[in-house]
Amino acid sequence: MADRTGLTDEERAELEQLRAEKAAREQAERAAAERAELERLRRQKAEDEAMRASLARDAEARERGRALMEPDDDDLRMPLGQKVVILAVVGVAIVWLAATVLG
């Protein structure tokens, strides 16, 4: 029953079974590595999208602030933000003056 390799039929069957188990383990390891890489790439994509959205919100907020405090190129009127700041300073000065004179 022994052939040129010196293995019996039982040993050959056991060898084939062990090779099959090894191949299955290696396939499972490859699949796990691929799943881990997929999850990592999904997380990275989500982080990139969140960063992009954050940068867009920041740019929009800066643009609103700039529009509020800076006049347009062709508009010489005072921006609303500057009017509000001046009115607030004048209001505080009037309250301080009234408290000083009446107080």
PDB file of N, CA and C in Angstrom:
ATOM      1  N   MET A   1       0.800  -1.187   0.000  1.00  0.00           N
ATOM      2  CA  MET A   1       0.000   0.000   0.000  1.00  0.00           C
ATOM      3  C   MET A   1       0.848   1.260   0.000  1.00  0.00           C
ATOM      4  N   ALA A   2       2.075   1.160   0.320  1.00  0.00           N
ATOM      5  CA  ALA A   2       2.941   2.328   0.328  1.00  0.00           C
ATOM      6  C   ALA A   2       3.366   2.633  -1.093  1.00  0.00           C
ATOM      7  N   ASP A   3       3.438   3.922  -1.429  1.00  0.00           N
ATOM      8  CA  ASP A   3       3.879   4.309  -2.762  1.00  0.00           C
ATOM      9  C   ASP A   3       5.280   4.885  -2.678  1.00  0.00           C
ATOM     10  N   ARG A   4       5.721   5.577  -3.713  1.00  0.00           N
ATOM     11  CA  ARG A   4       7.095   6.066  -3.779  1.00  0.00           C
ATOM     12  C   ARG A   4       7.414   7.095  -2.704  1.00  0.00           C
ATOM     13  N   THR A   5       6.466   7.830  -2.217  1.00  0.00           N
ATOM     14  CA  THR A   5       6.715   8.858  -1.206  1.00  0.00           C
ATOM     15  C   THR A   5       6.838   8.273   0.185  1.00  0.00           C
ATOM     16  N   GLY A   6       6.478   7.047   0.376  1.00  0.00           N
ATOM     17  CA  GLY A   6       6.605   6.412   1.660  1.00  0.00           C
ATOM     18  C   GLY A   6       5.410   6.665   2.563  1.00  0.00           C
ATOM     19  N   LEU A   7       4.311   7.181   2.038  1.00  0.00           N
ATOM     20  CA  LEU A   7       3.125   7.442   2.842  1.00  0.00           C
ATOM     21  C   LEU A   7       2.091   6.353   2.611  1.00  0.00           C
ATOM     22  N   THR A   8       1.440   5.977   3.690  1.00  0.00           N
ATOM     23  CA  THR A   8       0.349   5.016   3.561  1.00  0.00           C
ATOM     24  C   THR A   8      -0.891   5.778   3.115  1.00  0.00           C
ATOM     25  N   ASP A   9      -1.915   5.048   2.796  1.00  0.00           N
ATOM     26  CA  ASP A   9      -3.164   5.691   2.378  1.00  0.00           C
ATOM     27  C   ASP A   9      -3.744   6.532   3.507  1.00  0.00           C
ATOM     28  N   GLU A  10      -3.634   6.043   4.738  1.00  0.00           N
ATOM     29  CA  GLU A  10      -4.137   6.797   5.898  1.00  0.00           C
ATOM     30  C   GLU A  10      -3.340   8.086   6.092  1.00  0.00           C
ATOM     31  N   GLU A  11      -2.021   7.971   5.958  1.00  0.00           N
ATOM     32  CA  GLU A  11      -1.169   9.161   6.112  1.00  0.00           C
ATOM     33  C   GLU A  11      -1.442  10.168   4.999  1.00  0.00           C
ATOM     34  N   ARG A  12      -1.632   9.677   3.801  1.00  0.00           N
ATOM     35  CA  ARG A  12      -1.942  10.562   2.685  1.00  0.00           C
ATOM     36  C   ARG A  12      -3.276  11.281   2.928  1.00  0.00           C
ATOM     37  N   ALA A  13      -4.266  10.565   3.414  1.00  0.00           N
ATOM     38  CA  ALA A  13      -5.569  11.164   3.709  1.00  0.00           C
ATOM     39  C   ALA A  13      -5.426  12.224   4.806  1.00  0.00           C
ATOM     40  N   GLU A  14      -4.631  11.881   5.835  1.00  0.00           N
ATOM     41  CA  GLU A  14      -4.410  12.840   6.927  1.00  0.00           C
ATOM     42  C   GLU A  14      -3.690  14.086   6.402  1.00  0.00           C
ATOM     43  N   LEU A  15      -2.702  13.882   5.536  1.00  0.00           N
ATOM     44  CA  LEU A  15      -1.961  15.000   4.952  1.00  0.00           C
ATOM     45  C   LEU A  15      -2.888  15.901   4.131  1.00  0.00           C
ATOM     46  N   GLU A  16      -3.731  15.293   3.345  1.00  0.00           N
ATOM     47  CA  GLU A  16      -4.680  16.075   2.542  1.00  0.00           C
ATOM     48  C   GLU A  16      -5.653  16.838   3.440  1.00  0.00           C
ATOM     49  N   GLN A  17      -6.079  16.189   4.523  1.00  0.00           N
ATOM     50  CA  GLN A  17      -6.990  16.859   5.457  1.00  0.00           C
ATOM     51  C   GLN A  17      -6.295  18.054   6.110  1.00  0.00           C
ATOM     52  N   LEU A  18      -5.050  17.876   6.531  1.00  0.00           N
ATOM     53  CA  LEU A  18      -4.302  18.976   7.157  1.00  0.00           C
ATOM     54  C   LEU A  18      -4.056  20.106   6.165  1.00  0.00           C
ATOM     55  N   ARG A  19      -3.758  19.778   4.926  1.00  0.00           N
ATOM     56  CA  ARG A  19      -3.582  20.813   3.900  1.00  0.00           C
ATOM     57  C   ARG A  19      -4.875  21.594   3.682  1.00  0.00           C
ATOM     58  N   ALA A  20      -5.993  20.865   3.676  1.00  0.00           N
ATOM     59  CA  ALA A  20      -7.286  21.525   3.494  1.00  0.00           C
ATOM     60  C   ALA A  20      -7.578  22.458   4.678  1.00  0.00           C
ATOM     61  N   GLU A  21      -7.279  21.996   5.903  1.00  0.00           N
ATOM     62  CA  GLU A  21      -7.489  22.839   7.081  1.00  0.00           C
ATOM     63  C   GLU A  21      -6.600  24.080   7.029  1.00  0.00           C
ATOM     64  N   LYS A  22      -5.349  23.882   6.610  1.00  0.00           N
ATOM     65  CA  LYS A  22      -4.421  25.010   6.497  1.00  0.00           C
ATOM     66  C   LYS A  22      -4.918  26.012   5.461  1.00  0.00           C
ATOM     67  N   ALA A  23      -5.390  25.519   4.319  1.00  0.00           N
ATOM     68  CA  ALA A  23      -5.913  26.406   3.281  1.00  0.00           C
ATOM     69  C   ALA A  23      -7.138  27.162   3.783  1.00  0.00           C
ATOM     70  N   ALA A  24      -7.994  26.490   4.545  1.00  0.00           N
ATOM     71  CA  ALA A  24      -9.188  27.142   5.093  1.00  0.00           C
ATOM     72  C   ALA A  24      -8.790  28.229   6.093  1.00  0.00           C
ATOM     73  N   ARG A  25      -7.791  27.947   6.951  1.00  0.00           N
ATOM     74  CA  ARG A  25      -7.317  28.957   7.909  1.00  0.00           C
ATOM     75  C   ARG A  25      -6.744  30.168   7.177  1.00  0.00           C
ATOM     76  N   GLU A  26      -5.932  29.896   6.153  1.00  0.00           N
ATOM     77  CA  GLU A  26      -5.331  30.994   5.401  1.00  0.00           C
ATOM     78  C   GLU A  26      -6.399  31.827   4.700  1.00  0.00           C
ATOM     79  N   GLN A  27      -7.405  31.170   4.160  1.00  0.00           N
ATOM     80  CA  GLN A  27      -8.504  31.887   3.505  1.00  0.00           C
ATOM     81  C   GLN A  27      -9.259  32.734   4.533  1.00  0.00           C
ATOM     82  N   ALA A  28      -9.491  32.200   5.718  1.00  0.00           N
ATOM     83  CA  ALA A  28     -10.182  32.953   6.773  1.00  0.00           C
ATOM     84  C   ALA A  28      -9.343  34.159   7.200  1.00  0.00           C
ATOM     85  N   GLU A  29      -8.037  33.981   7.293  1.00  0.00           N
ATOM     86  CA  GLU A  29      -7.154  35.099   7.656  1.00  0.00           C
ATOM     87  C   GLU A  29      -7.178  36.182   6.581  1.00  0.00           C
ATOM     88  N   ARG A  30      -7.159  35.769   5.308  1.00  0.00           N
ATOM     89  CA  ARG A  30      -7.228  36.746   4.216  1.00  0.00           C
ATOM     90  C   ARG A  30      -8.556  37.496   4.249  1.00  0.00           C
ATOM     91  N   ALA A  31      -9.637  36.770   4.491  1.00  0.00           N
ATOM     92  CA  ALA A  31     -10.961  37.400   4.545  1.00  0.00           C
ATOM     93  C   ALA A  31     -11.032  38.385   5.719  1.00  0.00           C
ATOM     94  N   ALA A  32     -10.480  38.006   6.865  1.00  0.00           N
ATOM     95  CA  ALA A  32     -10.479  38.904   8.026  1.00  0.00           C
ATOM     96  C   ALA A  32      -9.650  40.151   7.737  1.00  0.00           C
ATOM     97  N   ALA A  33      -8.511  39.980   7.075  1.00  0.00           N
ATOM     98  CA  ALA A  33      -7.671  41.128   6.730  1.00  0.00           C
ATOM     99  C   ALA A  33      -8.387  42.045   5.753  1.00  0.00           C
ATOM    100  N   GLU A  34      -9.097  41.472   4.800  1.00  0.00           N
ATOM    101  CA  GLU A  34      -9.843  42.285   3.841  1.00  0.00           C
ATOM    102  C   GLU A  34     -10.978  43.036   4.523  1.00  0.00           C
ATOM    103  N   ARG A  35     -11.675  42.381   5.461  1.00  0.00           N
ATOM    104  CA  ARG A  35     -12.750  43.059   6.205  1.00  0.00           C
ATOM    105  C   ARG A  35     -12.187  44.201   7.034  1.00  0.00           C
ATOM    106  N   ALA A  36     -11.043  43.972   7.673  1.00  0.00           N
ATOM    107  CA  ALA A  36     -10.419  45.028   8.478  1.00  0.00           C
ATOM    108  C   ALA A  36     -10.011  46.201   7.592  1.00  0.00           C
ATOM    109  N   GLU A  37      -9.471  45.906   6.426  1.00  0.00           N
ATOM    110  CA  GLU A  37      -9.085  46.985   5.509  1.00  0.00           C
ATOM    111  C   GLU A  37     -10.311  47.739   5.023  1.00  0.00           C
ATOM    112  N   LEU A  38     -11.394  47.026   4.728  1.00  0.00           N
ATOM    113  CA  LEU A  38     -12.633  47.670   4.301  1.00  0.00           C
ATOM    114  C   LEU A  38     -13.166  48.600   5.384  1.00  0.00           C
ATOM    115  N   GLU A  39     -13.176  48.144   6.627  1.00  0.00           N
ATOM    116  CA  GLU A  39     -13.647  48.981   7.734  1.00  0.00           C
ATOM    117  C   GLU A  39     -12.752  50.210   7.909  1.00  0.00           C
ATOM    118  N   ARG A  40     -11.441  50.011   7.793  1.00  0.00           N
ATOM    119  CA  ARG A  40     -10.513  51.138   7.913  1.00  0.00           C
ATOM    120  C   ARG A  40     -10.765  52.165   6.812  1.00  0.00           C
ATOM    121  N   LEU A  41     -10.971  51.692   5.601  1.00  0.00           N
ATOM    122  CA  LEU A  41     -11.232  52.604   4.489  1.00  0.00           C
ATOM    123  C   LEU A  41     -12.574  53.319   4.662  1.00  0.00           C
ATOM    124  N   ARG A  42     -13.568  52.624   5.179  1.00  0.00           N
ATOM    125  CA  ARG A  42     -14.868  53.268   5.439  1.00  0.00           C
ATOM    126  C   ARG A  42     -14.722  54.354   6.497  1.00  0.00           C
ATOM    127  N   ARG A  43     -13.975  54.059   7.575  1.00  0.00           N
ATOM    128  CA  ARG A  43     -13.756  55.066   8.618  1.00  0.00           C
ATOM    129  C   ARG A  43     -13.021  56.268   8.060  1.00  0.00           C
ATOM    130  N   GLN A  44     -12.001  55.996   7.256  1.00  0.00           N
ATOM    131  CA  GLN A  44     -11.226  57.089   6.668  1.00  0.00           C
ATOM    132  C   GLN A  44     -12.108  57.945   5.755  1.00  0.00           C
ATOM    133  N   LYS A  45     -12.963  57.307   4.977  1.00  0.00           N
ATOM    134  CA  LYS A  45     -13.869  58.047   4.091  1.00  0.00           C
ATOM    135  C   LYS A  45     -14.831  58.907   4.908  1.00  0.00           C
ATOM    136  N   ALA A  46     -15.364  58.344   5.984  1.00  0.00           N
ATOM    137  CA  ALA A  46     -16.288  59.098   6.840  1.00  0.00           C
ATOM    138  C   ALA A  46     -15.572  60.282   7.489  1.00  0.00           C
ATOM    139  N   GLU A  47     -14.336  60.068   7.939  1.00  0.00           N
ATOM    140  CA  GLU A  47     -13.569  61.163   8.540  1.00  0.00           C
ATOM    141  C   GLU A  47     -13.278  62.255   7.513  1.00  0.00           C
ATOM    142  N   ASP A  48     -12.941  61.844   6.295  1.00  0.00           N
ATOM    143  CA  ASP A  48     -12.679  62.821   5.240  1.00  0.00           C
ATOM    144  C   ASP A  48     -13.918  63.639   4.911  1.00  0.00           C
ATOM    145  N   GLU A  49     -15.066  62.967   4.846  1.00  0.00           N
ATOM    146  CA  GLU A  49     -16.311  63.677   4.560  1.00  0.00           C
ATOM    147  C   GLU A  49     -16.670  64.630   5.701  1.00  0.00           C
ATOM    148  N   ALA A  50     -16.453  64.199   6.942  1.00  0.00           N
ATOM    149  CA  ALA A  50     -16.733  65.065   8.088  1.00  0.00           C
ATOM    150  C   ALA A  50     -15.800  66.281   8.069  1.00  0.00           C
ATOM    151  N   MET A  51     -14.527  66.065   7.738  1.00  0.00           N
ATOM    152  CA  MET A  51     -13.581  67.176   7.661  1.00  0.00           C
ATOM    153  C   MET A  51     -13.980  68.147   6.554  1.00  0.00           C
ATOM    154  N   ARG A  52     -14.384  67.603   5.407  1.00  0.00           N
ATOM    155  CA  ARG A  52     -14.795  68.440   4.287  1.00  0.00           C
ATOM    156  C   ARG A  52     -16.029  69.277   4.671  1.00  0.00           C
ATOM    157  N   ALA A  53     -16.991  68.655   5.349  1.00  0.00           N
ATOM    158  CA  ALA A  53     -18.194  69.372   5.781  1.00  0.00           C
ATOM    159  C   ALA A  53     -17.831  70.447   6.800  1.00  0.00           C
ATOM    160  N   SER A  54     -16.918  70.132   7.705  1.00  0.00           N
ATOM    161  CA  SER A  54     -16.487  71.108   8.709  1.00  0.00           C
ATOM    162  C   SER A  54     -15.807  72.302   8.040  1.00  0.00           C
ATOM    163  N   LEU A  55     -14.946  72.033   7.076  1.00  0.00           N
ATOM    164  CA  LEU A  55     -14.278  73.129   6.363  1.00  0.00           C
ATOM    165  C   LEU A  55     -15.272  73.977   5.596  1.00  0.00           C
ATOM    166  N   ALA A  56     -16.291  73.347   5.019  1.00  0.00           N
ATOM    167  CA  ALA A  56     -17.316  74.103   4.291  1.00  0.00           C
ATOM    168  C   ALA A  56     -18.111  74.991   5.252  1.00  0.00           C
ATOM    169  N   ARG A  57     -18.458  74.453   6.446  1.00  0.00           N
ATOM    170  CA  ARG A  57     -19.186  75.266   7.432  1.00  0.00           C
ATOM    171  C   ARG A  57     -18.330  76.433   7.906  1.00  0.00           C
ATOM    172  N   ASP A  58     -17.045  76.180   8.142  1.00  0.00           N
ATOM    173  CA  ASP A  58     -16.150  77.247   8.580  1.00  0.00           C
ATOM    174  C   ASP A  58     -16.026  78.335   7.519  1.00  0.00           C
ATOM    175  N   ALA A  59     -15.880  77.922   6.260  1.00  0.00           N
ATOM    176  CA  ALA A  59     -15.760  78.900   5.176  1.00  0.00           C
ATOM    177  C   ALA A  59     -17.032  79.725   5.050  1.00  0.00           C
ATOM    178  N   GLU A  60     -18.175  79.067   5.214  1.00  0.00           N
ATOM    179  CA  GLU A  60     -19.446  79.788   5.141  1.00  0.00           C
ATOM    180  C   GLU A  60     -19.579  80.785   6.292  1.00  0.00           C
ATOM    181  N   ALA A  61     -19.164  80.381   7.493  1.00  0.00           N
ATOM    182  CA  ALA A  61     -19.231  81.281   8.651  1.00  0.00           C
ATOM    183  C   ALA A  61     -18.285  82.461   8.468  1.00  0.00           C
ATOM    184  N   ARG A  62     -17.081  82.208   7.947  1.00  0.00           N
ATOM    185  CA  ARG A  62     -16.148  83.316   7.685  1.00  0.00           C
ATOM    186  C   ARG A  62     -16.713  84.279   6.660  1.00  0.00           C
ATOM    187  N   GLU A  63     -17.355  83.740   5.639  1.00  0.00           N
ATOM    188  CA  GLU A  63     -17.929  84.594   4.598  1.00  0.00           C
ATOM    189  C   GLU A  63     -19.073  85.435   5.168  1.00  0.00           C
ATOM    190  N   ARG A  64     -19.914  84.851   6.022  1.00  0.00           N
ATOM    191  CA  ARG A  64     -21.000  85.625   6.655  1.00  0.00           C
ATOM    192  C   ARG A  64     -20.415  86.727   7.525  1.00  0.00           C
ATOM    193  N   GLY A  65     -19.367  86.381   8.301  1.00  0.00           N
ATOM    194  CA  GLY A  65     -18.734  87.388   9.153  1.00  0.00           C
ATOM    195  C   GLY A  65     -18.087  88.489   8.347  1.00  0.00           C
ATOM    196  N   ARG A  66     -17.437  88.117   7.255  1.00  0.00           N
ATOM    197  CA  ARG A  66     -16.807  89.119   6.395  1.00  0.00           C
ATOM    198  C   ARG A  66     -17.863  90.027   5.789  1.00  0.00           C
ATOM    199  N   ALA A  67     -18.966  89.454   5.322  1.00  0.00           N
ATOM    200  CA  ALA A  67     -20.035  90.254   4.718  1.00  0.00           C
ATOM    201  C   ALA A  67     -20.676  91.179   5.750  1.00  0.00           C
ATOM    202  N   LEU A  68     -20.711  90.727   6.997  1.00  0.00           N
ATOM    203  CA  LEU A  68     -21.325  91.539   8.047  1.00  0.00           C
ATOM    204  C   LEU A  68     -20.444  92.717   8.440  1.00  0.00           C
ATOM    205  N   MET A  69     -19.132  92.538   8.418  1.00  0.00           N
ATOM    206  CA  MET A  69     -18.237  93.579   8.931  1.00  0.00           C
ATOM    207  C   MET A  69     -17.496  94.374   7.856  1.00  0.00           C
ATOM    208  N   GLU A  70     -17.481  93.910   6.621  1.00  0.00           N
ATOM    209  CA  GLU A  70     -16.758  94.629   5.579  1.00  0.00           C
ATOM    210  C   GLU A  70     -17.732  95.120   4.514  1.00  0.00           C
ATOM    211  N   PRO A  71     -17.559  96.351   4.040  1.00  0.00           N
ATOM    212  CA  PRO A  71     -18.441  96.833   2.971  1.00  0.00           C
ATOM    213  C   PRO A  71     -18.093  96.147   1.651  1.00  0.00           C
ATOM    214  N   ASP A  72     -19.065  96.121   0.767  1.00  0.00           N
ATOM    215  CA  ASP A  72     -18.806  95.573  -0.560  1.00  0.00           C
ATOM    216  C   ASP A  72     -17.876  96.508  -1.311  1.00  0.00           C
ATOM    217  N   ASP A  73     -17.280  96.028  -2.381  1.00  0.00           N
ATOM    218  CA  ASP A  73     -16.347  96.841  -3.157  1.00  0.00           C
ATOM    219  C   ASP A  73     -17.030  98.066  -3.766  1.00  0.00           C
ATOM    220  N   ASP A  74     -18.242  97.896  -4.250  1.00  0.00           N
ATOM    221  CA  ASP A  74     -18.927  99.010  -4.897  1.00  0.00           C
ATOM    222  C   ASP A  74     -19.914  99.718  -3.971  1.00  0.00           C
ATOM    223  N   ASP A  75     -19.964  99.341  -2.717  1.00  0.00           N
ATOM    224  CA  ASP A  75     -20.900  99.903  -1.760  1.00  0.00           C
ATOM    225  C   ASP A  75     -20.125 100.663  -0.689  1.00  0.00           C
ATOM    226  N   LEU A  76     -20.364 101.952  -0.580  1.00  0.00           N
ATOM    227  CA  LEU A  76     -19.635 102.763   0.397  1.00  0.00           C
ATOM    228  C   LEU A  76     -20.396 102.924   1.709  1.00  0.00           C
ATOM    229  N   ARG A  77     -21.574 102.327   1.821  1.00  0.00           N
ATOM    230  CA  ARG A  77     -22.324 102.420   3.063  1.00  0.00           C
ATOM    231  C   ARG A  77     -21.656 101.581   4.145  1.00  0.00           C
ATOM    232  N   MET A  78     -21.951 101.926   5.394  1.00  0.00           N
ATOM    233  CA  MET A  78     -21.373 101.203   6.525  1.00  0.00           C
ATOM    234  C   MET A  78     -22.090  99.854   6.684  1.00  0.00           C
ATOM    235  N   PRO A  79     -21.354  98.789   6.881  1.00  0.00           N
ATOM    236  CA  PRO A  79     -21.983  97.469   7.072  1.00  0.00           C
ATOM    237  C   PRO A  79     -22.795  97.421   8.360  1.00  0.00           C
ATOM    238  N   LEU A  80     -23.756  96.529   8.392  1.00  0.00           N
ATOM    239  CA  LEU A  80     -24.655  96.385   9.544  1.00  0.00           C
ATOM    240  C   LEU A  80     -23.879  96.072  10.816  1.00  0.00           C
ATOM    241  N   GLY A  81     -22.868  95.219  10.737  1.00  0.00           N
ATOM    242  CA  GLY A  81     -22.097  94.850  11.922  1.00  0.00           C
ATOM    243  C   GLY A  81     -21.417  96.058  12.557  1.00  0.00           C
ATOM    244  N   GLN A  82     -20.883  96.947  11.737  1.00  0.00           N
ATOM    245  CA  GLN A  82     -20.241  98.147  12.272  1.00  0.00           C
ATOM    246  C   GLN A  82     -21.276  99.070  12.906  1.00  0.00           C
ATOM    247  N   LYS A  83     -22.460  99.185  12.312  1.00  0.00           N
ATOM    248  CA  LYS A  83     -23.524 100.016  12.890  1.00  0.00           C
ATOM    249  C   LYS A  83     -23.927  99.491  14.266  1.00  0.00           C
ATOM    250  N   VAL A  84     -24.039  98.175  14.382  1.00  0.00           N
ATOM    251  CA  VAL A  84     -24.426  97.568  15.659  1.00  0.00           C
ATOM    252  C   VAL A  84     -23.362  97.833  16.715  1.00  0.00           C
ATOM    253  N   VAL A  85     -22.097  97.696  16.357  1.00  0.00           N
ATOM    254  CA  VAL A  85     -21.017  97.925  17.318  1.00  0.00           C
ATOM    255  C   VAL A  85     -21.015  99.385  17.764  1.00  0.00           C
ATOM    256  N   ILE A  86     -21.159 100.310  16.844  1.00  0.00           N
ATOM    257  CA  ILE A  86     -21.166 101.737  17.196  1.00  0.00           C
ATOM    258  C   ILE A  86     -22.357 102.056  18.093  1.00  0.00           C
ATOM    259  N   LEU A  87     -23.529 101.543  17.769  1.00  0.00           N
ATOM    260  CA  LEU A  87     -24.712 101.787  18.600  1.00  0.00           C
ATOM    261  C   LEU A  87     -24.525 101.200  20.003  1.00  0.00           C
ATOM    262  N   ALA A  88     -23.910 100.054  20.107  1.00  0.00           N
ATOM    263  CA  ALA A  88     -23.681  99.446  21.419  1.00  0.00           C
ATOM    264  C   ALA A  88     -22.721 100.298  22.239  1.00  0.00           C
ATOM    265  N   VAL A  89     -21.656 100.818  21.632  1.00  0.00           N
ATOM    266  CA  VAL A  89     -20.695 101.668  22.346  1.00  0.00           C
ATOM    267  C   VAL A  89     -21.368 102.965  22.783  1.00  0.00           C
ATOM    268  N   VAL A  90     -22.145 103.560  21.897  1.00  0.00           N
ATOM    269  CA  VAL A  90     -22.856 104.800  22.243  1.00  0.00           C
ATOM    270  C   VAL A  90     -23.847 104.517  23.374  1.00  0.00           C
ATOM    271  N   GLY A  91     -24.547 103.410  23.312  1.00  0.00           N
ATOM    272  CA  GLY A  91     -25.499 103.053  24.366  1.00  0.00           C
ATOM    273  C   GLY A  91     -24.810 102.895  25.713  1.00  0.00           C
ATOM    274  N   VAL A  92     -23.664 102.219  25.739  1.00  0.00           N
ATOM    275  CA  VAL A  92     -22.915 102.047  26.984  1.00  0.00           C
ATOM    276  C   VAL A  92     -22.427 103.395  27.499  1.00  0.00           C
ATOM    277  N   ALA A  93     -21.966 104.247  26.613  1.00  0.00           N
ATOM    278  CA  ALA A  93     -21.497 105.577  27.020  1.00  0.00           C
ATOM    279  C   ALA A  93     -22.635 106.403  27.610  1.00  0.00           C
ATOM    280  N   ILE A  94     -23.824 106.336  27.022  1.00  0.00           N
ATOM    281  CA  ILE A  94     -24.979 107.095  27.541  1.00  0.00           C
ATOM    282  C   ILE A  94     -25.373 106.562  28.922  1.00  0.00           C
ATOM    283  N   VAL A  95     -25.393 105.256  29.086  1.00  0.00           N
ATOM    284  CA  VAL A  95     -25.747 104.684  30.389  1.00  0.00           C
ATOM    285  C   VAL A  95     -24.700 105.087  31.422  1.00  0.00           C
ATOM    286  N   TRP A  96     -23.431 105.048  31.072  1.00  0.00           N
ATOM    287  CA  TRP A  96     -22.370 105.432  32.002  1.00  0.00           C
ATOM    288  C   TRP A  96     -22.471 106.900  32.358  1.00  0.00           C
ATOM    289  N   LEU A  97     -22.735 107.735  31.370  1.00  0.00           N
ATOM    290  CA  LEU A  97     -22.884 109.181  31.594  1.00  0.00           C
ATOM    291  C   LEU A  97     -24.086 109.454  32.488  1.00  0.00           C
ATOM    292  N   ALA A  98     -25.196 108.794  32.212  1.00  0.00           N
ATOM    293  CA  ALA A  98     -26.401 108.994  33.023  1.00  0.00           C
ATOM    294  C   ALA A  98     -26.156 108.529  34.450  1.00  0.00           C
ATOM    295  N   ALA A  99     -25.463 107.417  34.636  1.00  0.00           N
ATOM    296  CA  ALA A  99     -25.186 106.927  35.988  1.00  0.00           C
ATOM    297  C   ALA A  99     -24.242 107.871  36.719  1.00  0.00           C
ATOM    298  N   THR A 100     -23.308 108.478  35.996  1.00  0.00           N
ATOM    299  CA  THR A 100     -22.342 109.407  36.608  1.00  0.00           C
ATOM    300  C   THR A 100     -23.033 110.695  37.009  1.00  0.00           C
ATOM    301  N   VAL A 101     -23.866 111.239  36.119  1.00  0.00           N
ATOM    302  CA  VAL A 101     -24.528 112.532  36.380  1.00  0.00           C
ATOM    303  C   VAL A 101     -25.649 112.361  37.404  1.00  0.00           C
ATOM    304  N   LEU A 102     -26.441 111.349  37.289  1.00  0.00           N
ATOM    305  CA  LEU A 102     -27.602 111.172  38.179  1.00  0.00           C
ATOM    306  C   LEU A 102     -27.262 110.406  39.444  1.00  0.00           C
ATOM    307  N   GLY A 103     -26.150 109.716  39.426  1.00  0.00           N
ATOM    308  CA  GLY A 103     -25.827 108.783  40.473  1.00  0.00           C
ATOM    309  C   GLY A 103     -25.287 109.345  41.687  1.00  0.00           C
TER     310      GLY A 103
END
